[in-house]
Amino acid sequence: MPGSNCTRATEFSLAGFSEDPATQVTLFLLFLLTYLVTILGNLGMITLIRASPLLHSPMYYFLGNLAFVNLCTSATITPRILVGVLLGKKGMAYAGCMAQVFTFGLFLVTECFLLAAMAYDRYVAICHPLLYALVMSPECCSRLVTGSYLLGLANGMGQTLGMSSLFFCGSSTIPLFFCDISLLISLSTSDTTLSLLILRTSSSLLGIPSMLVVLVSYAAIISTILSISSAEGRCKAFSTCASHLITISTFYGALIFMYLIPRLDTSRGGDKWAAVLYTAVTPMLNPLIYSLRNQEVKEAWRRL
């Protein structure tokens, strides 16, 4: 229980990046450019997929939803970074932190399951091409996407419930640039049993299965590709999932680096650049990766 002399915190302080004015100007310009490219790239991808008949297929249906989730993730995090860097405003109200925990938890898990659905789509296309139209029907794709959002919503509500049970004394400093639930739990002065239970349960029931779907799907895909006799056939099959491989490698790599690798530094200040990778950089890169590597997307842009 919190001490009797403890004043309940109404605001959190975000550590940010640097106090040097020249560095802050550089960071502001970099994050502003990243945010603008993210907005234009993902909105352009969504518009292109909806407008071009060439892209009316399950893979691009998932990609359009991934672009929407990337847009929302960036809008949840990056504007607050820009305000903090430009104005030096490090404080965030308790209600604002609650909202950020909810929205970030929602879109993070939604993206995990969308990437898993895209991996399953590539598995069916490469390993069972004759059954592709039957298995990946519009109804199946719609259920996969809807399920991804519902699981994300369940995670966001669970994380918010866990945070609402926490008590914080005085001024609490979060050693990141956004409200991360795991750091908030470590800063709490109250009983964190419920919050830790929710965090571990959601990680086990939501994070691990989505990652396993990706791993199992690509294990089967690689096995099938290696069994193709011609080098041209192997290259063609691999090219259909190369963009998705780059996306999941960047996304899951940053998450594993931040949350699963043990840290000697308990402040976790070194993790902020890994957090930048999956909260700001990955949402910007995804539409660029699919635009630059995918011939169908290039052709759709040309026709549009």
PDB file of C-alpha atoms in Angstrom:
ATOM      1  CA  MET A   1       0.000   0.000   0.000  1.00  0.00           C
ATOM      2  CA  PRO A   2       1.258   3.522  -0.705  1.00  0.00           C
ATOM      3  CA  GLY A   3       2.489   5.485   2.223  1.00  0.00           C
ATOM      4  CA  SER A   4       0.179   7.871   4.053  1.00  0.00           C
ATOM      5  CA  ASN A   5       2.347  10.865   3.150  1.00  0.00           C
ATOM      6  CA  CYS A   6       2.299   9.992  -0.545  1.00  0.00           C
ATOM      7  CA  THR A   7       0.697  12.487  -2.941  1.00  0.00           C
ATOM      8  CA  ARG A   8      -1.001  10.740  -5.843  1.00  0.00           C
ATOM      9  CA  ALA A   9       0.709  11.602  -9.142  1.00  0.00           C
ATOM     10  CA  THR A  10      -1.433  13.489 -11.645  1.00  0.00           C
ATOM     11  CA  GLU A  11       1.311  13.825 -14.250  1.00  0.00           C
ATOM     12  CA  PHE A  12       4.215  11.776 -15.546  1.00  0.00           C
ATOM     13  CA  SER A  13       7.541  13.076 -16.807  1.00  0.00           C
ATOM     14  CA  LEU A  14       8.883  11.568 -20.035  1.00  0.00           C
ATOM     15  CA  ALA A  15      12.675  11.328 -20.263  1.00  0.00           C
ATOM     16  CA  GLY A  16      12.815  12.261 -23.955  1.00  0.00           C
ATOM     17  CA  PHE A  17      16.085  12.167 -25.861  1.00  0.00           C
ATOM     18  CA  SER A  18      18.478  15.057 -25.264  1.00  0.00           C
ATOM     19  CA  GLU A  19      18.747  18.432 -23.546  1.00  0.00           C
ATOM     20  CA  ASP A  20      21.151  19.865 -26.127  1.00  0.00           C
ATOM     21  CA  PRO A  21      19.351  22.562 -28.215  1.00  0.00           C
ATOM     22  CA  ALA A  22      21.162  21.678 -31.455  1.00  0.00           C
ATOM     23  CA  THR A  23      20.362  17.992 -31.004  1.00  0.00           C
ATOM     24  CA  GLN A  24      16.727  18.829 -30.255  1.00  0.00           C
ATOM     25  CA  VAL A  25      16.392  20.768 -33.515  1.00  0.00           C
ATOM     26  CA  THR A  26      17.884  17.854 -35.468  1.00  0.00           C
ATOM     27  CA  LEU A  27      15.616  15.361 -33.721  1.00  0.00           C
ATOM     28  CA  PHE A  28      12.547  17.516 -34.349  1.00  0.00           C
ATOM     29  CA  LEU A  29      13.286  17.725 -38.071  1.00  0.00           C
ATOM     30  CA  LEU A  30      13.973  13.980 -38.302  1.00  0.00           C
ATOM     31  CA  PHE A  31      10.778  13.016 -36.472  1.00  0.00           C
ATOM     32  CA  LEU A  32       8.737  15.557 -38.429  1.00  0.00           C
ATOM     33  CA  LEU A  33      10.049  14.153 -41.715  1.00  0.00           C
ATOM     34  CA  THR A  34       9.387  10.602 -40.499  1.00  0.00           C
ATOM     35  CA  TYR A  35       5.826  11.507 -39.495  1.00  0.00           C
ATOM     36  CA  LEU A  36       5.041  13.237 -42.792  1.00  0.00           C
ATOM     37  CA  VAL A  37       6.399  10.312 -44.824  1.00  0.00           C
ATOM     38  CA  THR A  38       4.408   7.918 -42.624  1.00  0.00           C
ATOM     39  CA  ILE A  39       1.156   9.810 -43.198  1.00  0.00           C
ATOM     40  CA  LEU A  40       1.660  10.240 -46.936  1.00  0.00           C
ATOM     41  CA  GLY A  41       2.954   6.692 -47.474  1.00  0.00           C
ATOM     42  CA  ASN A  42       0.232   4.877 -45.553  1.00  0.00           C
ATOM     43  CA  LEU A  43      -2.610   7.089 -46.788  1.00  0.00           C
ATOM     44  CA  GLY A  44      -1.283   6.654 -50.327  1.00  0.00           C
ATOM     45  CA  MET A  45      -1.152   2.871 -49.882  1.00  0.00           C
ATOM     46  CA  ILE A  46      -4.724   2.741 -48.539  1.00  0.00           C
ATOM     47  CA  THR A  47      -5.989   4.940 -51.387  1.00  0.00           C
ATOM     48  CA  LEU A  48      -4.123   2.934 -54.022  1.00  0.00           C
ATOM     49  CA  ILE A  49      -5.437  -0.411 -52.753  1.00  0.00           C
ATOM     50  CA  ARG A  50      -9.020   0.850 -52.724  1.00  0.00           C
ATOM     51  CA  ALA A  51      -8.747   2.535 -56.142  1.00  0.00           C
ATOM     52  CA  SER A  52      -6.843  -0.085 -58.130  1.00  0.00           C
ATOM     53  CA  PRO A  53      -8.589  -3.319 -59.270  1.00  0.00           C
ATOM     54  CA  LEU A  54      -5.119  -4.877 -59.582  1.00  0.00           C
ATOM     55  CA  LEU A  55      -4.804  -4.854 -55.801  1.00  0.00           C
ATOM     56  CA  HIS A  56      -8.193  -6.304 -54.869  1.00  0.00           C
ATOM     57  CA  SER A  57      -6.781  -9.530 -53.412  1.00  0.00           C
ATOM     58  CA  PRO A  58      -6.403 -10.937 -49.866  1.00  0.00           C
ATOM     59  CA  MET A  59      -2.748  -9.919 -49.541  1.00  0.00           C
ATOM     60  CA  TYR A  60      -3.500  -6.277 -50.297  1.00  0.00           C
ATOM     61  CA  TYR A  61      -6.623  -6.341 -48.138  1.00  0.00           C
ATOM     62  CA  PHE A  62      -4.373  -7.222 -45.203  1.00  0.00           C
ATOM     63  CA  LEU A  63      -1.797  -4.666 -46.339  1.00  0.00           C
ATOM     64  CA  GLY A  64      -4.413  -1.899 -46.421  1.00  0.00           C
ATOM     65  CA  ASN A  65      -5.390  -2.679 -42.844  1.00  0.00           C
ATOM     66  CA  LEU A  66      -1.719  -2.815 -41.850  1.00  0.00           C
ATOM     67  CA  ALA A  67      -1.255   0.661 -43.363  1.00  0.00           C
ATOM     68  CA  PHE A  68      -4.225   1.923 -41.307  1.00  0.00           C
ATOM     69  CA  VAL A  69      -2.794   0.428 -38.106  1.00  0.00           C
ATOM     70  CA  ASN A  70       0.640   1.927 -38.852  1.00  0.00           C
ATOM     71  CA  LEU A  71      -1.008   5.302 -39.364  1.00  0.00           C
ATOM     72  CA  CYS A  72      -2.803   5.052 -36.011  1.00  0.00           C
ATOM     73  CA  THR A  73       0.304   3.835 -34.162  1.00  0.00           C
ATOM     74  CA  SER A  74       2.340   6.741 -35.475  1.00  0.00           C
ATOM     75  CA  ALA A  75      -0.436   9.217 -34.606  1.00  0.00           C
ATOM     76  CA  THR A  76      -0.484   7.847 -31.052  1.00  0.00           C
ATOM     77  CA  ILE A  77       3.234   8.339 -30.420  1.00  0.00           C
ATOM     78  CA  THR A  78       4.986  10.727 -32.834  1.00  0.00           C
ATOM     79  CA  PRO A  79       2.987  13.984 -32.299  1.00  0.00           C
ATOM     80  CA  ARG A  80       3.774  13.751 -28.579  1.00  0.00           C
ATOM     81  CA  ILE A  81       7.471  13.319 -29.417  1.00  0.00           C
ATOM     82  CA  LEU A  82       7.377  16.411 -31.645  1.00  0.00           C
ATOM     83  CA  VAL A  83       5.753  18.507 -28.904  1.00  0.00           C
ATOM     84  CA  GLY A  84       8.281  17.289 -26.343  1.00  0.00           C
ATOM     85  CA  VAL A  85      11.301  17.956 -28.568  1.00  0.00           C
ATOM     86  CA  LEU A  86      10.114  21.334 -29.892  1.00  0.00           C
ATOM     87  CA  LEU A  87       8.674  22.852 -26.704  1.00  0.00           C
ATOM     88  CA  GLY A  88      10.665  20.879 -24.161  1.00  0.00           C
ATOM     89  CA  LYS A  89       7.364  19.758 -22.634  1.00  0.00           C
ATOM     90  CA  LYS A  90       8.082  16.482 -20.896  1.00  0.00           C
ATOM     91  CA  GLY A  91       5.011  16.241 -18.718  1.00  0.00           C
ATOM     92  CA  MET A  92       2.037  14.059 -19.630  1.00  0.00           C
ATOM     93  CA  ALA A  93      -1.197  14.060 -17.669  1.00  0.00           C
ATOM     94  CA  TYR A  94      -2.376  10.822 -16.065  1.00  0.00           C
ATOM     95  CA  ALA A  95      -5.440  10.720 -18.337  1.00  0.00           C
ATOM     96  CA  GLY A  96      -3.259  11.235 -21.411  1.00  0.00           C
ATOM     97  CA  CYS A  97      -1.003   8.399 -20.314  1.00  0.00           C
ATOM     98  CA  MET A  98      -4.029   6.138 -19.821  1.00  0.00           C
ATOM     99  CA  ALA A  99      -5.242   6.976 -23.340  1.00  0.00           C
ATOM    100  CA  GLN A 100      -1.799   6.261 -24.792  1.00  0.00           C
ATOM    101  CA  VAL A 101      -1.564   2.913 -23.008  1.00  0.00           C
ATOM    102  CA  PHE A 102      -4.971   1.925 -24.398  1.00  0.00           C
ATOM    103  CA  THR A 103      -4.415   2.994 -28.011  1.00  0.00           C
ATOM    104  CA  PHE A 104      -0.858   1.701 -28.203  1.00  0.00           C
ATOM    105  CA  GLY A 105      -1.850  -1.640 -26.679  1.00  0.00           C
ATOM    106  CA  LEU A 106      -4.739  -1.898 -29.142  1.00  0.00           C
ATOM    107  CA  PHE A 107      -2.739  -1.228 -32.297  1.00  0.00           C
ATOM    108  CA  LEU A 108       0.373  -3.149 -31.215  1.00  0.00           C
ATOM    109  CA  VAL A 109      -1.507  -6.438 -30.827  1.00  0.00           C
ATOM    110  CA  THR A 110      -3.639  -5.732 -33.900  1.00  0.00           C
ATOM    111  CA  GLU A 111      -0.456  -5.370 -35.956  1.00  0.00           C
ATOM    112  CA  CYS A 112       0.929  -8.622 -34.524  1.00  0.00           C
ATOM    113  CA  PHE A 113      -2.131 -10.547 -35.696  1.00  0.00           C
ATOM    114  CA  LEU A 114      -2.315  -8.778 -39.048  1.00  0.00           C
ATOM    115  CA  LEU A 115       1.293  -9.798 -39.709  1.00  0.00           C
ATOM    116  CA  ALA A 116       0.371 -13.346 -38.657  1.00  0.00           C
ATOM    117  CA  ALA A 117      -2.614 -13.305 -41.052  1.00  0.00           C
ATOM    118  CA  MET A 118      -0.349 -12.090 -43.861  1.00  0.00           C
ATOM    119  CA  ALA A 119       2.110 -14.906 -43.095  1.00  0.00           C
ATOM    120  CA  TYR A 120      -0.741 -17.434 -43.256  1.00  0.00           C
ATOM    121  CA  ASP A 121      -1.880 -15.904 -46.547  1.00  0.00           C
ATOM    122  CA  ARG A 122       1.606 -16.387 -48.025  1.00  0.00           C
ATOM    123  CA  TYR A 123       1.701 -19.956 -46.659  1.00  0.00           C
ATOM    124  CA  VAL A 124      -1.542 -20.873 -48.437  1.00  0.00           C
ATOM    125  CA  ALA A 125      -0.461 -19.116 -51.658  1.00  0.00           C
ATOM    126  CA  ILE A 126       2.897 -20.919 -51.859  1.00  0.00           C
ATOM    127  CA  CYS A 127       2.240 -24.261 -50.187  1.00  0.00           C
ATOM    128  CA  HIS A 128      -1.376 -24.848 -51.344  1.00  0.00           C
ATOM    129  CA  PRO A 129      -1.905 -22.649 -54.431  1.00  0.00           C
ATOM    130  CA  LEU A 130      -4.792 -24.749 -55.790  1.00  0.00           C
ATOM    131  CA  LEU A 131      -6.771 -24.173 -52.584  1.00  0.00           C
ATOM    132  CA  TYR A 132      -5.916 -20.479 -52.270  1.00  0.00           C
ATOM    133  CA  ALA A 133      -9.188 -19.076 -53.644  1.00  0.00           C
ATOM    134  CA  LEU A 134     -11.210 -21.420 -51.438  1.00  0.00           C
ATOM    135  CA  VAL A 135      -9.240 -20.975 -48.210  1.00  0.00           C
ATOM    136  CA  MET A 136      -8.589 -17.228 -48.466  1.00  0.00           C
ATOM    137  CA  SER A 137     -12.164 -16.296 -49.319  1.00  0.00           C
ATOM    138  CA  PRO A 138     -13.427 -12.750 -48.660  1.00  0.00           C
ATOM    139  CA  GLU A 139     -15.348 -14.044 -45.636  1.00  0.00           C
ATOM    140  CA  CYS A 140     -12.226 -15.688 -44.185  1.00  0.00           C
ATOM    141  CA  CYS A 141     -10.117 -12.545 -44.738  1.00  0.00           C
ATOM    142  CA  SER A 142     -12.790 -10.385 -43.133  1.00  0.00           C
ATOM    143  CA  ARG A 143     -12.929 -12.657 -40.079  1.00  0.00           C
ATOM    144  CA  LEU A 144      -9.128 -12.630 -39.734  1.00  0.00           C
ATOM    145  CA  VAL A 145      -8.987  -8.828 -39.854  1.00  0.00           C
ATOM    146  CA  THR A 146     -11.963  -8.378 -37.527  1.00  0.00           C
ATOM    147  CA  GLY A 147     -10.449 -10.862 -35.091  1.00  0.00           C
ATOM    148  CA  SER A 148      -7.155  -8.937 -35.155  1.00  0.00           C
ATOM    149  CA  TYR A 149      -8.896  -5.705 -34.165  1.00  0.00           C
ATOM    150  CA  LEU A 150     -10.979  -7.411 -31.476  1.00  0.00           C
ATOM    151  CA  LEU A 151      -7.908  -9.037 -29.922  1.00  0.00           C
ATOM    152  CA  GLY A 152      -6.137  -5.671 -30.047  1.00  0.00           C
ATOM    153  CA  LEU A 153      -9.135  -4.051 -28.356  1.00  0.00           C
ATOM    154  CA  ALA A 154      -9.112  -6.725 -25.642  1.00  0.00           C
ATOM    155  CA  ASN A 155      -5.403  -6.073 -25.050  1.00  0.00           C
ATOM    156  CA  GLY A 156      -5.867  -2.296 -24.905  1.00  0.00           C
ATOM    157  CA  MET A 157      -8.734  -2.613 -22.415  1.00  0.00           C
ATOM    158  CA  GLY A 158      -6.779  -5.111 -20.305  1.00  0.00           C
ATOM    159  CA  GLN A 159      -3.671  -2.907 -20.153  1.00  0.00           C
ATOM    160  CA  THR A 160      -5.783   0.143 -19.266  1.00  0.00           C
ATOM    161  CA  LEU A 161      -7.519  -1.829 -16.509  1.00  0.00           C
ATOM    162  CA  GLY A 162      -4.132  -2.899 -15.187  1.00  0.00           C
ATOM    163  CA  MET A 163      -2.871   0.693 -15.157  1.00  0.00           C
ATOM    164  CA  SER A 164      -6.022   1.983 -13.430  1.00  0.00           C
ATOM    165  CA  SER A 165      -5.225  -0.221 -10.433  1.00  0.00           C
ATOM    166  CA  LEU A 166      -1.748   1.281 -10.012  1.00  0.00           C
ATOM    167  CA  PHE A 167      -0.828   4.058  -7.595  1.00  0.00           C
ATOM    168  CA  PHE A 168       2.008   6.513  -8.301  1.00  0.00           C
ATOM    169  CA  CYS A 169       3.611   8.875  -5.803  1.00  0.00           C
ATOM    170  CA  GLY A 170       4.700  12.423  -6.580  1.00  0.00           C
ATOM    171  CA  SER A 171       6.536  12.979  -9.862  1.00  0.00           C
ATOM    172  CA  SER A 172       7.247   9.727 -11.708  1.00  0.00           C
ATOM    173  CA  THR A 173       9.761   9.833 -14.576  1.00  0.00           C
ATOM    174  CA  ILE A 174       9.317   7.331 -17.411  1.00  0.00           C
ATOM    175  CA  PRO A 175      12.713   6.643 -19.075  1.00  0.00           C
ATOM    176  CA  LEU A 176      11.121   6.596 -22.535  1.00  0.00           C
ATOM    177  CA  PHE A 177       9.232   9.018 -24.781  1.00  0.00           C
ATOM    178  CA  PHE A 178       5.816   7.383 -24.311  1.00  0.00           C
ATOM    179  CA  CYS A 179       3.826   5.613 -21.593  1.00  0.00           C
ATOM    180  CA  ASP A 180       4.981   2.009 -21.696  1.00  0.00           C
ATOM    181  CA  ILE A 181       2.901  -0.239 -19.435  1.00  0.00           C
ATOM    182  CA  SER A 182       5.857  -2.380 -18.304  1.00  0.00           C
ATOM    183  CA  LEU A 183       7.757   0.712 -17.129  1.00  0.00           C
ATOM    184  CA  LEU A 184       4.660   2.108 -15.437  1.00  0.00           C
ATOM    185  CA  ILE A 185       4.296  -1.106 -13.451  1.00  0.00           C
ATOM    186  CA  SER A 186       7.911  -0.841 -12.282  1.00  0.00           C
ATOM    187  CA  LEU A 187       7.328   2.777 -11.160  1.00  0.00           C
ATOM    188  CA  SER A 188       4.174   2.049  -9.175  1.00  0.00           C
ATOM    189  CA  THR A 189       4.218   2.208  -5.379  1.00  0.00           C
ATOM    190  CA  SER A 190       1.133  -0.006  -5.005  1.00  0.00           C
ATOM    191  CA  ASP A 191       0.490  -3.728  -5.370  1.00  0.00           C
ATOM    192  CA  THR A 192       1.278  -4.637  -8.979  1.00  0.00           C
ATOM    193  CA  THR A 193       0.012  -8.230  -8.881  1.00  0.00           C
ATOM    194  CA  LEU A 194      -3.043  -7.582 -11.062  1.00  0.00           C
ATOM    195  CA  SER A 195      -1.132  -5.446 -13.562  1.00  0.00           C
ATOM    196  CA  LEU A 196       1.652  -8.009 -13.930  1.00  0.00           C
ATOM    197  CA  LEU A 197      -0.897 -10.804 -14.293  1.00  0.00           C
ATOM    198  CA  ILE A 198      -2.691  -8.942 -17.091  1.00  0.00           C
ATOM    199  CA  LEU A 199       0.607  -8.078 -18.830  1.00  0.00           C
ATOM    200  CA  ARG A 200       1.952 -11.641 -18.667  1.00  0.00           C
ATOM    201  CA  THR A 201      -1.383 -13.165 -19.662  1.00  0.00           C
ATOM    202  CA  SER A 202      -1.755 -10.894 -22.688  1.00  0.00           C
ATOM    203  CA  SER A 203       1.852 -11.557 -23.711  1.00  0.00           C
ATOM    204  CA  SER A 204       1.313 -15.322 -23.443  1.00  0.00           C
ATOM    205  CA  LEU A 205      -2.145 -15.534 -25.016  1.00  0.00           C
ATOM    206  CA  LEU A 206      -1.707 -12.850 -27.692  1.00  0.00           C
ATOM    207  CA  GLY A 207       1.963 -12.207 -28.443  1.00  0.00           C
ATOM    208  CA  ILE A 208       3.337 -15.755 -28.475  1.00  0.00           C
ATOM    209  CA  PRO A 209       0.603 -17.354 -30.668  1.00  0.00           C
ATOM    210  CA  SER A 210       0.873 -14.622 -33.310  1.00  0.00           C
ATOM    211  CA  MET A 211       4.644 -15.065 -33.426  1.00  0.00           C
ATOM    212  CA  LEU A 212       4.287 -18.850 -33.653  1.00  0.00           C
ATOM    213  CA  VAL A 213       1.915 -18.518 -36.614  1.00  0.00           C
ATOM    214  CA  VAL A 214       4.542 -16.434 -38.407  1.00  0.00           C
ATOM    215  CA  LEU A 215       7.375 -18.873 -37.591  1.00  0.00           C
ATOM    216  CA  VAL A 216       5.434 -22.017 -38.528  1.00  0.00           C
ATOM    217  CA  SER A 217       4.117 -20.443 -41.734  1.00  0.00           C
ATOM    218  CA  TYR A 218       7.557 -19.392 -42.901  1.00  0.00           C
ATOM    219  CA  ALA A 219       9.110 -22.717 -41.918  1.00  0.00           C
ATOM    220  CA  ALA A 220       6.612 -24.412 -44.256  1.00  0.00           C
ATOM    221  CA  ILE A 221       7.141 -21.736 -46.929  1.00  0.00           C
ATOM    222  CA  ILE A 222      10.929 -22.119 -46.878  1.00  0.00           C
ATOM    223  CA  SER A 223      10.620 -25.904 -47.014  1.00  0.00           C
ATOM    224  CA  THR A 224       8.308 -25.663 -50.027  1.00  0.00           C
ATOM    225  CA  ILE A 225      10.533 -23.130 -51.810  1.00  0.00           C
ATOM    226  CA  LEU A 226      13.629 -25.310 -51.328  1.00  0.00           C
ATOM    227  CA  SER A 227      11.780 -28.259 -52.857  1.00  0.00           C
ATOM    228  CA  ILE A 228      11.181 -26.354 -56.119  1.00  0.00           C
ATOM    229  CA  SER A 229      13.533 -27.721 -58.763  1.00  0.00           C
ATOM    230  CA  SER A 230      14.159 -24.597 -60.859  1.00  0.00           C
ATOM    231  CA  ALA A 231      16.098 -21.594 -59.587  1.00  0.00           C
ATOM    232  CA  GLU A 232      13.688 -19.273 -61.389  1.00  0.00           C
ATOM    233  CA  GLY A 233      10.736 -20.848 -59.604  1.00  0.00           C
ATOM    234  CA  ARG A 234      12.441 -20.505 -56.224  1.00  0.00           C
ATOM    235  CA  CYS A 235      13.223 -16.833 -56.844  1.00  0.00           C
ATOM    236  CA  LYS A 236       9.664 -16.116 -57.959  1.00  0.00           C
ATOM    237  CA  ALA A 237       8.179 -17.855 -54.921  1.00  0.00           C
ATOM    238  CA  PHE A 238      10.549 -16.083 -52.525  1.00  0.00           C
ATOM    239  CA  SER A 239       9.877 -12.670 -54.073  1.00  0.00           C
ATOM    240  CA  THR A 240       6.174 -12.957 -53.180  1.00  0.00           C
ATOM    241  CA  CYS A 241       6.988 -12.953 -49.458  1.00  0.00           C
ATOM    242  CA  ALA A 242      10.259 -10.960 -49.348  1.00  0.00           C
ATOM    243  CA  SER A 243       8.536  -7.659 -48.451  1.00  0.00           C
ATOM    244  CA  HIS A 244       6.580  -9.293 -45.652  1.00  0.00           C
ATOM    245  CA  LEU A 245       9.738 -10.946 -44.320  1.00  0.00           C
ATOM    246  CA  ILE A 246      11.466  -7.561 -44.113  1.00  0.00           C
ATOM    247  CA  THR A 247       8.454  -6.083 -42.307  1.00  0.00           C
ATOM    248  CA  ILE A 248       8.149  -8.802 -39.678  1.00  0.00           C
ATOM    249  CA  SER A 249      11.921  -8.921 -39.139  1.00  0.00           C
ATOM    250  CA  THR A 250      12.007  -5.194 -38.341  1.00  0.00           C
ATOM    251  CA  PHE A 251       8.875  -5.245 -36.196  1.00  0.00           C
ATOM    252  CA  TYR A 252       9.501  -8.380 -34.138  1.00  0.00           C
ATOM    253  CA  GLY A 253      13.229  -7.734 -33.953  1.00  0.00           C
ATOM    254  CA  ALA A 254      12.669  -4.400 -32.215  1.00  0.00           C
ATOM    255  CA  LEU A 255      10.065  -5.894 -29.844  1.00  0.00           C
ATOM    256  CA  ILE A 256      12.326  -8.809 -28.897  1.00  0.00           C
ATOM    257  CA  PHE A 257      15.287  -6.470 -28.349  1.00  0.00           C
ATOM    258  CA  MET A 258      13.251  -4.220 -26.069  1.00  0.00           C
ATOM    259  CA  TYR A 259      11.151  -6.669 -24.072  1.00  0.00           C
ATOM    260  CA  LEU A 260      12.828 -10.100 -24.108  1.00  0.00           C
ATOM    261  CA  ILE A 261      16.590  -9.447 -23.936  1.00  0.00           C
ATOM    262  CA  PRO A 262      17.711  -9.025 -20.271  1.00  0.00           C
ATOM    263  CA  ARG A 263      19.036  -5.608 -19.323  1.00  0.00           C
ATOM    264  CA  LEU A 264      21.811  -4.752 -16.885  1.00  0.00           C
ATOM    265  CA  ASP A 265      20.680  -1.117 -16.916  1.00  0.00           C
ATOM    266  CA  THR A 266      17.380  -1.058 -15.024  1.00  0.00           C
ATOM    267  CA  SER A 267      16.523   2.399 -16.332  1.00  0.00           C
ATOM    268  CA  ARG A 268      16.232   0.864 -19.805  1.00  0.00           C
ATOM    269  CA  GLY A 269      17.285   4.193 -21.293  1.00  0.00           C
ATOM    270  CA  GLY A 270      19.151   2.380 -24.054  1.00  0.00           C
ATOM    271  CA  ASP A 271      15.887   0.841 -25.229  1.00  0.00           C
ATOM    272  CA  LYS A 272      14.445   4.113 -26.503  1.00  0.00           C
ATOM    273  CA  TRP A 273      15.993   3.713 -29.954  1.00  0.00           C
ATOM    274  CA  ALA A 274      14.529   0.226 -30.274  1.00  0.00           C
ATOM    275  CA  ALA A 275      11.191   1.779 -29.310  1.00  0.00           C
ATOM    276  CA  VAL A 276      11.690   4.450 -31.978  1.00  0.00           C
ATOM    277  CA  LEU A 277      12.197   1.655 -34.510  1.00  0.00           C
ATOM    278  CA  TYR A 278       8.815  -0.011 -33.997  1.00  0.00           C
ATOM    279  CA  THR A 279       6.773   3.092 -33.069  1.00  0.00           C
ATOM    280  CA  ALA A 280       8.026   5.597 -35.668  1.00  0.00           C
ATOM    281  CA  VAL A 281      10.396   4.045 -38.214  1.00  0.00           C
ATOM    282  CA  THR A 282       8.574   0.786 -39.022  1.00  0.00           C
ATOM    283  CA  PRO A 283       5.228   2.518 -39.783  1.00  0.00           C
ATOM    284  CA  MET A 284       7.128   4.756 -42.195  1.00  0.00           C
ATOM    285  CA  LEU A 285       9.082   1.945 -43.873  1.00  0.00           C
ATOM    286  CA  ASN A 286       6.241  -0.531 -44.447  1.00  0.00           C
ATOM    287  CA  PRO A 287       4.525   1.290 -47.359  1.00  0.00           C
ATOM    288  CA  LEU A 288       7.928   2.101 -48.868  1.00  0.00           C
ATOM    289  CA  ILE A 289       9.016  -1.558 -48.684  1.00  0.00           C
ATOM    290  CA  TYR A 290       5.865  -2.790 -50.392  1.00  0.00           C
ATOM    291  CA  SER A 291       5.942   0.012 -52.965  1.00  0.00           C
ATOM    292  CA  LEU A 292       9.576  -0.416 -53.975  1.00  0.00           C
ATOM    293  CA  ARG A 293       9.697  -4.226 -54.009  1.00  0.00           C
ATOM    294  CA  ASN A 294       6.272  -5.150 -55.375  1.00  0.00           C
ATOM    295  CA  GLN A 295       5.703  -5.109 -59.132  1.00  0.00           C
ATOM    296  CA  GLU A 296       1.913  -5.112 -58.767  1.00  0.00           C
ATOM    297  CA  VAL A 297       2.031  -2.021 -56.557  1.00  0.00           C
ATOM    298  CA  LYS A 298       4.378  -0.293 -59.019  1.00  0.00           C
ATOM    299  CA  GLU A 299       2.030  -1.115 -61.891  1.00  0.00           C
ATOM    300  CA  ALA A 300      -0.974   0.133 -59.899  1.00  0.00           C
ATOM    301  CA  TRP A 301       0.829   3.425 -59.176  1.00  0.00           C
ATOM    302  CA  ARG A 302       1.693   3.781 -62.851  1.00  0.00           C
ATOM    303  CA  ARG A 303      -1.901   3.231 -63.972  1.00  0.00           C
ATOM    304  CA  LEU A 304      -3.308   5.510 -61.309  1.00  0.00           C
TER     305      LEU A 304
END
